[in-house]
JSON list of C-alpha atoms in Angstrom, two decimals:
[
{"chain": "B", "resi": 1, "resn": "UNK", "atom": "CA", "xyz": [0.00, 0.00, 0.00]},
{"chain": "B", "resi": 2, "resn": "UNK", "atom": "CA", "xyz": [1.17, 3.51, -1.26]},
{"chain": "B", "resi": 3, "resn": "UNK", "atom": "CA", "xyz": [1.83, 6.61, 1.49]},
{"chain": "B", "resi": 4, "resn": "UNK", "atom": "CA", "xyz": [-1.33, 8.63, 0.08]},
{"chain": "B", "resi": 5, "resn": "UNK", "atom": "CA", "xyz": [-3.65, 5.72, 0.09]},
{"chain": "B", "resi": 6, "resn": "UNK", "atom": "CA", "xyz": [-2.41, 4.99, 3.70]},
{"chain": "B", "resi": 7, "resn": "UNK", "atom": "CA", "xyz": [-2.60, 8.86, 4.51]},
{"chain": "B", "resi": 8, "resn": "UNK", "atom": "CA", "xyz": [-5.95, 8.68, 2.40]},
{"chain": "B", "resi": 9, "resn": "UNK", "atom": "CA", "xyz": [-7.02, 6.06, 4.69]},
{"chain": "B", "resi": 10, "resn": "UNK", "atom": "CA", "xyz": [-5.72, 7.91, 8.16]},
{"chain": "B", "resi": 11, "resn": "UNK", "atom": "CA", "xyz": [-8.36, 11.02, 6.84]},
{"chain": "B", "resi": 12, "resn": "UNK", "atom": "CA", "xyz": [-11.44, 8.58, 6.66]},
{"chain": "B", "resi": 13, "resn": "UNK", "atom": "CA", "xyz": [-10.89, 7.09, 9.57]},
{"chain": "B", "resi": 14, "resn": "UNK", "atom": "CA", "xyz": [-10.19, 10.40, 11.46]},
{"chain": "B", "resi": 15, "resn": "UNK", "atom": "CA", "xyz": [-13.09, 12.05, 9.63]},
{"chain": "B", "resi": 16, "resn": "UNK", "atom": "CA", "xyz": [-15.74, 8.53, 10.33]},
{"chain": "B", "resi": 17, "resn": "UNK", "atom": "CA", "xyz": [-14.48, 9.12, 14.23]},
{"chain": "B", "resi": 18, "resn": "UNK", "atom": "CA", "xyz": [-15.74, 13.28, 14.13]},
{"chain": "B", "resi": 19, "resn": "UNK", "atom": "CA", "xyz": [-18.99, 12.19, 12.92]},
{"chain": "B", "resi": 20, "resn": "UNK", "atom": "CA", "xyz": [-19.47, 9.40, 15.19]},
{"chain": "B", "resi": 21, "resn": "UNK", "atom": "CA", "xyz": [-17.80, 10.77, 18.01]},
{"chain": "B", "resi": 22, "resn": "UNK", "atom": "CA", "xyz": [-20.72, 11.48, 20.19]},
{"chain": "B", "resi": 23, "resn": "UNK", "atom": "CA", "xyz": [-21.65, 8.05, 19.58]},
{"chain": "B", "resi": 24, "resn": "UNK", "atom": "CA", "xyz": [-18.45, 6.91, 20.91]},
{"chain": "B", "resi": 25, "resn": "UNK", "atom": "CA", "xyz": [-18.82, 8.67, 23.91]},
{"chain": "B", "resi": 26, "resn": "UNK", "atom": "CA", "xyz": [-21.82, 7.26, 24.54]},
{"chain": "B", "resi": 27, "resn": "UNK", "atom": "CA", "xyz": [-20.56, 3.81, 23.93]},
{"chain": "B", "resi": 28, "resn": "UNK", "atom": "CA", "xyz": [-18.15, 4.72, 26.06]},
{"chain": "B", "resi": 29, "resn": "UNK", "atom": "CA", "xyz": [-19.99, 5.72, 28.88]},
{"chain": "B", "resi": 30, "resn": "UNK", "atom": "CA", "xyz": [-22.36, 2.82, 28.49]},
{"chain": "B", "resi": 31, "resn": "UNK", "atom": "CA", "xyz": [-19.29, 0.71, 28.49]},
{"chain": "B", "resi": 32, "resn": "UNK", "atom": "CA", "xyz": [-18.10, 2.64, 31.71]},
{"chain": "B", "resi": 33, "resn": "UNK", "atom": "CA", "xyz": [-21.54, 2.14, 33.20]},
{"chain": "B", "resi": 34, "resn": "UNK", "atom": "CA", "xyz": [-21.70, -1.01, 32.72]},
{"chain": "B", "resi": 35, "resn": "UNK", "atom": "CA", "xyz": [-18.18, -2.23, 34.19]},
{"chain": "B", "resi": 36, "resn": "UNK", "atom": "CA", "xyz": [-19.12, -0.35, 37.47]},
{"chain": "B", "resi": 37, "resn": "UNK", "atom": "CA", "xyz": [-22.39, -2.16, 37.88]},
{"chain": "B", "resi": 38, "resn": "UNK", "atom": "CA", "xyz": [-20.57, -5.77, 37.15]},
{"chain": "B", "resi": 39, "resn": "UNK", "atom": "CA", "xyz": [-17.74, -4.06, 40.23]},
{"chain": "B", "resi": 40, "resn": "UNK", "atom": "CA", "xyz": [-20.63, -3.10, 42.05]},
{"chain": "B", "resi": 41, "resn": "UNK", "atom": "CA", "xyz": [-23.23, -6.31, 41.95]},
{"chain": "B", "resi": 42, "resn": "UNK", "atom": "CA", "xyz": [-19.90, -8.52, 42.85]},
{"chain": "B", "resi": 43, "resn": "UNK", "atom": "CA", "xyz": [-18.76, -6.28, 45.33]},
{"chain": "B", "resi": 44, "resn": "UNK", "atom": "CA", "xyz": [-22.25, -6.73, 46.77]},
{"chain": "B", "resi": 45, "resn": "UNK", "atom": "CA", "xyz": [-22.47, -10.23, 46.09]},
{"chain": "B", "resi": 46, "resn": "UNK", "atom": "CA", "xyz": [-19.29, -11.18, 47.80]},
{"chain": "B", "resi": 47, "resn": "UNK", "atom": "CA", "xyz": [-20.58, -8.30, 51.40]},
{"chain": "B", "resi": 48, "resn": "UNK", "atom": "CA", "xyz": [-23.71, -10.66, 51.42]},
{"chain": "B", "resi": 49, "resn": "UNK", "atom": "CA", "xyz": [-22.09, -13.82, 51.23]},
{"chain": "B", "resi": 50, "resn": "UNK", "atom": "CA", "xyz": [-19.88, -12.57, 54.13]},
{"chain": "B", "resi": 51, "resn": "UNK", "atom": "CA", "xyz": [-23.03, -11.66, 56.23]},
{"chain": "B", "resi": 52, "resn": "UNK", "atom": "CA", "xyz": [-24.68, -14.56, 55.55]},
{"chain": "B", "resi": 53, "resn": "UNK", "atom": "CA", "xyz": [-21.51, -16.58, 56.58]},
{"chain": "B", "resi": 54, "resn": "UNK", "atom": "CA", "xyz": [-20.85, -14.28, 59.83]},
{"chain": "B", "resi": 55, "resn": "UNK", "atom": "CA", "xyz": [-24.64, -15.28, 60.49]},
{"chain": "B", "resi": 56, "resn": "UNK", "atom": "CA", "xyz": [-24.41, -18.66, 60.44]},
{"chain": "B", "resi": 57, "resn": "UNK", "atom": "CA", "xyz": [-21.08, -19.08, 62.24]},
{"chain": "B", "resi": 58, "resn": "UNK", "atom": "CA", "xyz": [-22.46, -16.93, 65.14]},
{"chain": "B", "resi": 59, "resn": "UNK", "atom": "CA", "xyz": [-25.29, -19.32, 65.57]},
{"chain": "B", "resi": 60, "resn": "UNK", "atom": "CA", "xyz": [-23.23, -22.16, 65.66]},
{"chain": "B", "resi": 61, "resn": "UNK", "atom": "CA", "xyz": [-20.80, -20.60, 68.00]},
{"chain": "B", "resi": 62, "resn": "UNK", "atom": "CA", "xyz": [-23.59, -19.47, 69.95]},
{"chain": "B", "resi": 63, "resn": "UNK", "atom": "CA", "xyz": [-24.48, -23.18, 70.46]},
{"chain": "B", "resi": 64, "resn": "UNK", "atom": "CA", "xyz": [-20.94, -24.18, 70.86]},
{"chain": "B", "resi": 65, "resn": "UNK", "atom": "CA", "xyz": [-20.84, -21.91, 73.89]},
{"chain": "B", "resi": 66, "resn": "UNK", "atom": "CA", "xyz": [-23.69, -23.03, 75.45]},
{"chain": "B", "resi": 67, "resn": "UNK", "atom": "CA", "xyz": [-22.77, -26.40, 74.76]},
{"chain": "B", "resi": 68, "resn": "UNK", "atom": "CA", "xyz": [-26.30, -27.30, 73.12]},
{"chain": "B", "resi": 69, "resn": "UNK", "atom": "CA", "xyz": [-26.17, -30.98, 71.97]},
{"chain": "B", "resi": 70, "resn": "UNK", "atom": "CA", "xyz": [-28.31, -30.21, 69.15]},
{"chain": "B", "resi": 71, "resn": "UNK", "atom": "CA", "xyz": [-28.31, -26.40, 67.47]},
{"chain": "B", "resi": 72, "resn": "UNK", "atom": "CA", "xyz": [-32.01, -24.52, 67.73]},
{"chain": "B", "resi": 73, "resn": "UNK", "atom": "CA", "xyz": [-33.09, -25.54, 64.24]},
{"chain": "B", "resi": 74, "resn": "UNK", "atom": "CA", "xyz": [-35.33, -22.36, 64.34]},
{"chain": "B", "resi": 75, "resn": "UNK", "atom": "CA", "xyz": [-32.31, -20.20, 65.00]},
{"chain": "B", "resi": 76, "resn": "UNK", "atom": "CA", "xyz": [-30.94, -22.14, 61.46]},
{"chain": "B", "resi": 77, "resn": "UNK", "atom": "CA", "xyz": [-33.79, -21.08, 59.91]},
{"chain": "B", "resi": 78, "resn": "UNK", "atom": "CA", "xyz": [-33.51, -17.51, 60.47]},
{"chain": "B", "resi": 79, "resn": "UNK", "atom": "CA", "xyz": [-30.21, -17.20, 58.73]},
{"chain": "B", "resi": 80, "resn": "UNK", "atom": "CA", "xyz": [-32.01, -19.43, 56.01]},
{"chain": "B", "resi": 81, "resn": "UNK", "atom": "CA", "xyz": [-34.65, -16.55, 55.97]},
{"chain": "B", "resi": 82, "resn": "UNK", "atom": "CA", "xyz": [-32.27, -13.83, 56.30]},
{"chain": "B", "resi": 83, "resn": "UNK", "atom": "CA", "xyz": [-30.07, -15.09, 53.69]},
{"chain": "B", "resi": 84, "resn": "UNK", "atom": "CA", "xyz": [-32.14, -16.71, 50.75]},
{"chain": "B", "resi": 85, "resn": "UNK", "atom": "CA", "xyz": [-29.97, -18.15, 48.24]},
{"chain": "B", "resi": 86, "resn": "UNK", "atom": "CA", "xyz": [-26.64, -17.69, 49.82]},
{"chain": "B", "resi": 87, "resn": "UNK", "atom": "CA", "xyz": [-24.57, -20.55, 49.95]},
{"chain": "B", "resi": 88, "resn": "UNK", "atom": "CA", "xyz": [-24.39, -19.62, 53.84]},
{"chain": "B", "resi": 89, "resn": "UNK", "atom": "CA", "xyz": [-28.41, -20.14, 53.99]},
{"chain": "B", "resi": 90, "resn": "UNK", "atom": "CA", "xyz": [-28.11, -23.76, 52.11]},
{"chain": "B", "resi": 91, "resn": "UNK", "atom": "CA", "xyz": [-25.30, -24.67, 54.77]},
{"chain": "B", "resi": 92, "resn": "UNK", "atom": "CA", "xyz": [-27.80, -23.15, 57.27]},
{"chain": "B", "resi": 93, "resn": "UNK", "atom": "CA", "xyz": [-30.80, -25.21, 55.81]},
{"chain": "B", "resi": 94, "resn": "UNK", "atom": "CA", "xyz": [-28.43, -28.38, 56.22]},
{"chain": "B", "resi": 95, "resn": "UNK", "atom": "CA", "xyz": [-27.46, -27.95, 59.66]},
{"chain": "B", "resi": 96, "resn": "UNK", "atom": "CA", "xyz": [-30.80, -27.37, 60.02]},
{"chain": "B", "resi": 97, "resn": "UNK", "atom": "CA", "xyz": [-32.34, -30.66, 58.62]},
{"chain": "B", "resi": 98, "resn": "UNK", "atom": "CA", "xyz": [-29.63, -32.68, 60.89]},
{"chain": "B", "resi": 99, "resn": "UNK", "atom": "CA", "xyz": [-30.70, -30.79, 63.77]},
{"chain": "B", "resi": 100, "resn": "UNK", "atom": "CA", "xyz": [-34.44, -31.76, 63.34]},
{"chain": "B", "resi": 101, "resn": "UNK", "atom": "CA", "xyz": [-32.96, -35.39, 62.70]},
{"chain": "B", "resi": 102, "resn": "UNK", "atom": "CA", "xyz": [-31.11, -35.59, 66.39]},
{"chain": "B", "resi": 103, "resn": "UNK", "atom": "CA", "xyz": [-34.36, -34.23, 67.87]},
{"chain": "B", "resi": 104, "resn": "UNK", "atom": "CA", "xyz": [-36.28, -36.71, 66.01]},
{"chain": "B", "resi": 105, "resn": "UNK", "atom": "CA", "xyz": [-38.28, -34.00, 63.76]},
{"chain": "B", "resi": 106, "resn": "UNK", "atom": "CA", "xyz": [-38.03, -36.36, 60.49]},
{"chain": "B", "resi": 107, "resn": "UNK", "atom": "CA", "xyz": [-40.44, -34.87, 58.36]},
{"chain": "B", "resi": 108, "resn": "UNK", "atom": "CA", "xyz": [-39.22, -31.43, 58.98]},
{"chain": "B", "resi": 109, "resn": "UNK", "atom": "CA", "xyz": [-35.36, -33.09, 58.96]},
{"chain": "B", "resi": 110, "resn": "UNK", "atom": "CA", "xyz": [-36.80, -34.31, 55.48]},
{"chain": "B", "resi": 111, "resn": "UNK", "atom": "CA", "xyz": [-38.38, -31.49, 54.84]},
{"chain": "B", "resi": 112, "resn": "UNK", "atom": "CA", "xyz": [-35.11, -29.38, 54.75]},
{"chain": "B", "resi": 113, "resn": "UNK", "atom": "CA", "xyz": [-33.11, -31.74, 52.93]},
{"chain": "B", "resi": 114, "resn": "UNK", "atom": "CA", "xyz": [-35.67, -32.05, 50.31]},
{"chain": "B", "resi": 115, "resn": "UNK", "atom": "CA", "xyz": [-35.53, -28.07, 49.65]},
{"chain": "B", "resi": 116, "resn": "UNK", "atom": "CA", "xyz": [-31.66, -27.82, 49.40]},
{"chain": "B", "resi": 117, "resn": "UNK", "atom": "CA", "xyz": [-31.88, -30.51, 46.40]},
{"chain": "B", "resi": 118, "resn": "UNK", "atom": "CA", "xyz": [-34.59, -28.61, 45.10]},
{"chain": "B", "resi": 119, "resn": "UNK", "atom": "CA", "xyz": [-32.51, -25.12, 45.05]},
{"chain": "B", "resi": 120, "resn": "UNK", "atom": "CA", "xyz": [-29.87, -25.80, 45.21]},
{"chain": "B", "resi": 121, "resn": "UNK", "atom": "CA", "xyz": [-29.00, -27.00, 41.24]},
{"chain": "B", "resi": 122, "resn": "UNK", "atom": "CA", "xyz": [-24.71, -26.82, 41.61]},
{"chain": "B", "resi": 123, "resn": "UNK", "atom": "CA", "xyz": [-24.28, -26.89, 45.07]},
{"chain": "B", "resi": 124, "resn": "UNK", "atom": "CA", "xyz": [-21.47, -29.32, 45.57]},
{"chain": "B", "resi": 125, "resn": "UNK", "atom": "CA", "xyz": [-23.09, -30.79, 49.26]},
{"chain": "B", "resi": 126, "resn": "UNK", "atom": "CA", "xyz": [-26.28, -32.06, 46.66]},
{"chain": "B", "resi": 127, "resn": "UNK", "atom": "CA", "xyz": [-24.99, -35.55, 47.74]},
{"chain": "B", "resi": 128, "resn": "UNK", "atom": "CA", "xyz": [-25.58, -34.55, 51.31]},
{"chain": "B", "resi": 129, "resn": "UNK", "atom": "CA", "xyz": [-28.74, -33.56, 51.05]},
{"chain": "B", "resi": 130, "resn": "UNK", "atom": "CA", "xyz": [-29.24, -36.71, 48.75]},
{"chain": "B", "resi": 131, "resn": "UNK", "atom": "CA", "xyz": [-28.16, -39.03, 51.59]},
{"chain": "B", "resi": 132, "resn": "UNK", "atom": "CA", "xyz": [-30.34, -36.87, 54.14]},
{"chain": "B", "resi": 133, "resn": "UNK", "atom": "CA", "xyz": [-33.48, -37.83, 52.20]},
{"chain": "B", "resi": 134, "resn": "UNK", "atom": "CA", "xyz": [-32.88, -41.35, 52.40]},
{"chain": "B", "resi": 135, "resn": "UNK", "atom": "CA", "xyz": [-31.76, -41.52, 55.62]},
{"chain": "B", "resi": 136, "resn": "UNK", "atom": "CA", "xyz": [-35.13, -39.35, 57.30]},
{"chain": "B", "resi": 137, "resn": "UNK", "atom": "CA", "xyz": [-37.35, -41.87, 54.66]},
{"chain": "B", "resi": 138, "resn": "UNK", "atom": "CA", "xyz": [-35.50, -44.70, 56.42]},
{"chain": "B", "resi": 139, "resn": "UNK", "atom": "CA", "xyz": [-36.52, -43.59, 60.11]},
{"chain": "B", "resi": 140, "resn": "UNK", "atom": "CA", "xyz": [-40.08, -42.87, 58.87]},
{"chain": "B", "resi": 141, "resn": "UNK", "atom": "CA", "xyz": [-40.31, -46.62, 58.18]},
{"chain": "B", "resi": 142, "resn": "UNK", "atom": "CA", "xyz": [-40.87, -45.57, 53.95]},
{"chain": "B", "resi": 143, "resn": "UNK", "atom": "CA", "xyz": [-38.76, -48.54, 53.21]},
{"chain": "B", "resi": 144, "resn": "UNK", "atom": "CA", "xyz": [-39.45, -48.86, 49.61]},
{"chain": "B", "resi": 145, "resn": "UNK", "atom": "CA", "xyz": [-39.10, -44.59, 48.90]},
{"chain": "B", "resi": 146, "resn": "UNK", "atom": "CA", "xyz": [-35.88, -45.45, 51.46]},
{"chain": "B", "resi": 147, "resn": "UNK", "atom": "CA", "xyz": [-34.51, -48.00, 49.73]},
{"chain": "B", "resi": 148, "resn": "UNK", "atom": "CA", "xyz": [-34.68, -46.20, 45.89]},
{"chain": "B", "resi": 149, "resn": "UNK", "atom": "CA", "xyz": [-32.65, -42.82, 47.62]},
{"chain": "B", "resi": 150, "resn": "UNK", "atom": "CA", "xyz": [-30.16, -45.00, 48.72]},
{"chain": "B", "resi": 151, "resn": "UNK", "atom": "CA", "xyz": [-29.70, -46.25, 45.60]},
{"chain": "B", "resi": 152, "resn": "UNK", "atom": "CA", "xyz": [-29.59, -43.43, 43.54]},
{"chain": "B", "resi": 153, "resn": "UNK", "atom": "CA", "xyz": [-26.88, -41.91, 46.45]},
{"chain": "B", "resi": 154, "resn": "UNK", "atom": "CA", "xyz": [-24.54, -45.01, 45.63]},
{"chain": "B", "resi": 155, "resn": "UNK", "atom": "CA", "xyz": [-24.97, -44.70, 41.90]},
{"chain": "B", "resi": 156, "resn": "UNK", "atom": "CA", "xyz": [-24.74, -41.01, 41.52]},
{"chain": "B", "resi": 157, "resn": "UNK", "atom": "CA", "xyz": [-21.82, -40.78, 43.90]},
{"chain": "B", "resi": 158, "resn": "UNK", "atom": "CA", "xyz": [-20.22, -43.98, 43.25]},
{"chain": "B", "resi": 159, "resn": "UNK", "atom": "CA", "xyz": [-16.60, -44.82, 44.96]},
{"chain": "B", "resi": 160, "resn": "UNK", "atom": "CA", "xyz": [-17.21, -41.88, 47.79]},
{"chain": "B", "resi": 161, "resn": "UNK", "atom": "CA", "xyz": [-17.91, -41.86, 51.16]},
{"chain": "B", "resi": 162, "resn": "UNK", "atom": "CA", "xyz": [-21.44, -41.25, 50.36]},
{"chain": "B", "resi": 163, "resn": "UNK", "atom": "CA", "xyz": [-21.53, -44.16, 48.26]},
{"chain": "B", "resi": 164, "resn": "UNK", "atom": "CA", "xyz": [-20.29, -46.19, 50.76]},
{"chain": "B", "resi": 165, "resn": "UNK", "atom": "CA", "xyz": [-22.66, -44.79, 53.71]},
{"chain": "B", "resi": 166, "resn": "UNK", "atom": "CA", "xyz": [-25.76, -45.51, 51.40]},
{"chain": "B", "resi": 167, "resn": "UNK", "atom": "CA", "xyz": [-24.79, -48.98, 50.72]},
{"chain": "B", "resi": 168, "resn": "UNK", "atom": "CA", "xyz": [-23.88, -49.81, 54.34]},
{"chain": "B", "resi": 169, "resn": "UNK", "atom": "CA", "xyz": [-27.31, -48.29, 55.48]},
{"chain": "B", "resi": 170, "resn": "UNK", "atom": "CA", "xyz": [-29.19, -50.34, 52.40]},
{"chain": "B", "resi": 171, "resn": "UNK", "atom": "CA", "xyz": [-27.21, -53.37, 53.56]},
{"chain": "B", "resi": 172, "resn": "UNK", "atom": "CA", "xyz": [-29.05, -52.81, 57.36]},
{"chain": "B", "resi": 173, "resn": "UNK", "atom": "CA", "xyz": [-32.42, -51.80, 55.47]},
{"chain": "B", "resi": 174, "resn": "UNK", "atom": "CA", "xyz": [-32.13, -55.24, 53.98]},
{"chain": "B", "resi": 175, "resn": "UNK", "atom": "CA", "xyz": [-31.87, -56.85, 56.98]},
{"chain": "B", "resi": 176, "resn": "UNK", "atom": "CA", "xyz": [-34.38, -55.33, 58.74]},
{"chain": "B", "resi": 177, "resn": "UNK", "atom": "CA", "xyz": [-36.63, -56.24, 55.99]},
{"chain": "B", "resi": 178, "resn": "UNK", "atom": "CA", "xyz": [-35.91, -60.00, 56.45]},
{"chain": "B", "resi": 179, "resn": "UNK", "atom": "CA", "xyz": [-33.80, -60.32, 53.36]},
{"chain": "B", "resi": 180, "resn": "UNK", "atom": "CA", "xyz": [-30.33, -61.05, 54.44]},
{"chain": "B", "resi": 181, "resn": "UNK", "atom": "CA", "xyz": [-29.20, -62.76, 50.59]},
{"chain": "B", "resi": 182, "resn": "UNK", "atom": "CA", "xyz": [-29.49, -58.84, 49.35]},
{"chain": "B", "resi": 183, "resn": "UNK", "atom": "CA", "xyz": [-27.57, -57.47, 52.42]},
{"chain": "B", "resi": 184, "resn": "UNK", "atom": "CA", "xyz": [-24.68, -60.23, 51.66]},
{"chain": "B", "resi": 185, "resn": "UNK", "atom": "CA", "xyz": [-24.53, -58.95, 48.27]},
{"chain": "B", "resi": 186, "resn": "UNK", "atom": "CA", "xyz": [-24.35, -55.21, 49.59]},
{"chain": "B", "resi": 187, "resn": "UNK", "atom": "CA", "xyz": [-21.75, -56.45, 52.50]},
{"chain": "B", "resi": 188, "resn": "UNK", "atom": "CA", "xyz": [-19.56, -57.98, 49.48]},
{"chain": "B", "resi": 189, "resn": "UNK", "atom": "CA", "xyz": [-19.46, -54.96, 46.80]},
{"chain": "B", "resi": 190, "resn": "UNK", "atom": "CA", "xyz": [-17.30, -53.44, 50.25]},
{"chain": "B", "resi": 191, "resn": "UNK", "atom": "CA", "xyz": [-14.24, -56.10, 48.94]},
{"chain": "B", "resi": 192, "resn": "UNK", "atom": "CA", "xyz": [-13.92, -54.18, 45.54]},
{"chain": "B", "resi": 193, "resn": "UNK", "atom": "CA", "xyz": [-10.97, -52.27, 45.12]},
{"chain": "B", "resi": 194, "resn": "UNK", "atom": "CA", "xyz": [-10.80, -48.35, 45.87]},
{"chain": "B", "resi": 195, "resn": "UNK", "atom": "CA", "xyz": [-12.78, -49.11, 49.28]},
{"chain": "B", "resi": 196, "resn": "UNK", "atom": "CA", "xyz": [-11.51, -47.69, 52.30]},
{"chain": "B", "resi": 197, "resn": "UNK", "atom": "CA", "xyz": [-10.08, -50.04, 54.66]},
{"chain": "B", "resi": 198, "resn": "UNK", "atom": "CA", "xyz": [-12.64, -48.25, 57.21]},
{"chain": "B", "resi": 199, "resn": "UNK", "atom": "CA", "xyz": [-15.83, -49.05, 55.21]},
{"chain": "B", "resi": 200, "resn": "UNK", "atom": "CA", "xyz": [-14.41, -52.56, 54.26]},
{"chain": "B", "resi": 201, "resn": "UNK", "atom": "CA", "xyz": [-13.83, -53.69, 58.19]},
{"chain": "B", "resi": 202, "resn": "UNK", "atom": "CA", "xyz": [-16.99, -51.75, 58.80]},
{"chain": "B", "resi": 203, "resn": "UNK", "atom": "CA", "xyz": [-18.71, -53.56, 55.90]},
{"chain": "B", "resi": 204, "resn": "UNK", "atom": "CA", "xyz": [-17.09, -57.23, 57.01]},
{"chain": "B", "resi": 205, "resn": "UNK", "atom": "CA", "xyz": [-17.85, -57.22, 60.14]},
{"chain": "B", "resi": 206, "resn": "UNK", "atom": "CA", "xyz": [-21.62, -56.74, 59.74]},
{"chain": "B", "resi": 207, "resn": "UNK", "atom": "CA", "xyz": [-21.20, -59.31, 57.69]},
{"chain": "B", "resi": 208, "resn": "UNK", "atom": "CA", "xyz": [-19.41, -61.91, 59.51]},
{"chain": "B", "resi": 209, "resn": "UNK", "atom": "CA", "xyz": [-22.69, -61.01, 61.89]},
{"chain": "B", "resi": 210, "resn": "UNK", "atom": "CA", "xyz": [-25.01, -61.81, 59.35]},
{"chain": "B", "resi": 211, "resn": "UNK", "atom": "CA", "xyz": [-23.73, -64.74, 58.48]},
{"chain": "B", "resi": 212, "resn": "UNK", "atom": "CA", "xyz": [-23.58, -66.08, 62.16]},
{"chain": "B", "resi": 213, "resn": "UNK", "atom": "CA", "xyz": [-27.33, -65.41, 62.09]},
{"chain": "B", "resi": 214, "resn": "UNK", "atom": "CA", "xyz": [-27.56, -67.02, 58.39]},
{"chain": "B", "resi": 215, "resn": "UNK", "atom": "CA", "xyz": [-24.95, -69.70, 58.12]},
{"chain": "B", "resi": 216, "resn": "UNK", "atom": "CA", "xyz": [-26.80, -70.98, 55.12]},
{"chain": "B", "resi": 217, "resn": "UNK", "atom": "CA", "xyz": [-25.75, -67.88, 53.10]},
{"chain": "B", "resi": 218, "resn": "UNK", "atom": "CA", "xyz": [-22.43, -68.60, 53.47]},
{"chain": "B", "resi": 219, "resn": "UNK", "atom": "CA", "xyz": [-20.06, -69.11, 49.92]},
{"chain": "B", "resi": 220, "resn": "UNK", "atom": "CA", "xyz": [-19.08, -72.69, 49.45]},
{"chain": "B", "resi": 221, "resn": "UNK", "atom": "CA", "xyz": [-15.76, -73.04, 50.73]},
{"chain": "B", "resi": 222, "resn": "UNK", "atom": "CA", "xyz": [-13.65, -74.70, 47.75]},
{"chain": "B", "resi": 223, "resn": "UNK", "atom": "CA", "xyz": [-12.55, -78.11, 48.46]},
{"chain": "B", "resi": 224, "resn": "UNK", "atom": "CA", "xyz": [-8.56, -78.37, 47.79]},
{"chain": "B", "resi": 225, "resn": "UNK", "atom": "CA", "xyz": [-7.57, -81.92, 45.62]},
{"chain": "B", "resi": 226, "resn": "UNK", "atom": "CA", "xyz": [-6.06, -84.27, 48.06]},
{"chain": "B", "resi": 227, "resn": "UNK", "atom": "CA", "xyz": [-2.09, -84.41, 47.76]},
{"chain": "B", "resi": 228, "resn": "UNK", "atom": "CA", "xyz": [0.13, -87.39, 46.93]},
{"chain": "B", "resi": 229, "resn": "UNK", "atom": "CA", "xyz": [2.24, -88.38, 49.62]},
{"chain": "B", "resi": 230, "resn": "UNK", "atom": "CA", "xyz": [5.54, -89.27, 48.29]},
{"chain": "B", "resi": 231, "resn": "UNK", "atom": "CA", "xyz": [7.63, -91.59, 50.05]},
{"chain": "B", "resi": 232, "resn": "UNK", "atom": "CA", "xyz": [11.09, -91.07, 50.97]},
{"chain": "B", "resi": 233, "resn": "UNK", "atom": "CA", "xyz": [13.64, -92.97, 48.71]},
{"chain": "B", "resi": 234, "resn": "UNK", "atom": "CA", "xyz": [15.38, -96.29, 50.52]}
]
């Protein structure tokens, strides 16, 4: 490209940016506008997340201090008011559904649980919530309803400590139904690999238990060919 066709170009643009100029500005103060309400909503964002946390951390202190077995659940439930949406207020809901569990509350406990899965879509403690619902369907004697949570629990969060609570509470659900063949099966998935060595005593010495009560369950013990004796030369 020539000098005057690159000076020729130099003049358009200069002359496109006095007639759009005001434009530009605009744009520019749009732009300016905008960046200070994205500062501004995550500034805000992050102070409410703080409150929210301070809240909940001075309830649970509270009951620390005052060396409450269980936490007021209604105390929970204010910072779950207070807070709606915060991750703080889904923590809050939590501690909330456990503390109706302790007291024996399960269809509140359930009730809890059952609203954090609900909205809470990416919340990494989903599992936990998960596992709640099973477990407060379990003490309400919903066996069947009990039984499916677990399930899903083990599947969705297979090889985790989840996983391996939900089977070893299915395994007991089993047996307390009067089907100790399915709680064998549960007992044995513990002996795969990438079990921890805590749920696999845990999980073998339930069964050891079981099997005590039901010795016709156990496995076949293989029967080892008889050996030769060979006699020492003269």
């Amino acid at each position: 490209m020539s000098s005057d066709s690159e000076s020729s170009g130099m003049i358009d643009l200069l002359a496109w940016f006095e007639t759009n100029k005001e434009k530009l500005y605009a744009g520019g103060v749009i732009l300016l506008l905008v960046g200070f309400i994205g500062y501004f909503w995550n500034w805000n964002t992050t102070r409410a997340a703080s409150k929210a946390s301070n809240a909940l951390y001075e309830v649970r202190s509270a009951s620390a201090q005052m060396e409450e077995e269980v936490p007021d659940p209604s105390k929970l439930l204010s910072v779950v008011s207070q807070h709606a949406g915060s991750d703080a207020s889904g923590r809050a809901m939590l501690f909330a559904g456990n503390a109706f569990f302790k007291q024996g509350k399960y269809e509140e406990a359930l009730e809890q649980f059952e609203t954090f899965f609900a909205e809470f879509d990416n919340n990494p403690l989903r599992g936990t919530a998960m596992y709640g619902i099973a477990v407060c369907k379990d003490a309400l004697g919903k066996a069947s309803e009990a039984t499916d949570a677990y399930r899903r629990v083990a599947s969705n969060y297979a090889n985790s400590y989840l996983a391996h609570q939900a089977k070893l509470a299915l395994a007991g659900l089993y047996e307390s139904q009067g089907d100790p063949s399915q709680a064998l099966t549960a007992y044995d998935e513990f002996s795969h690999a990438g079990v921890s060595d805590t749920y696999r005593v845990l999980a073998s010495t339930r069964r050891e238990a079981l099997l005590k009560k039901h010795p016709e369950l156990a496995p076949v013990e293989e029967v080892s060919a008889p050996v030769e004796e060979v006699s020492a030369p003269e």
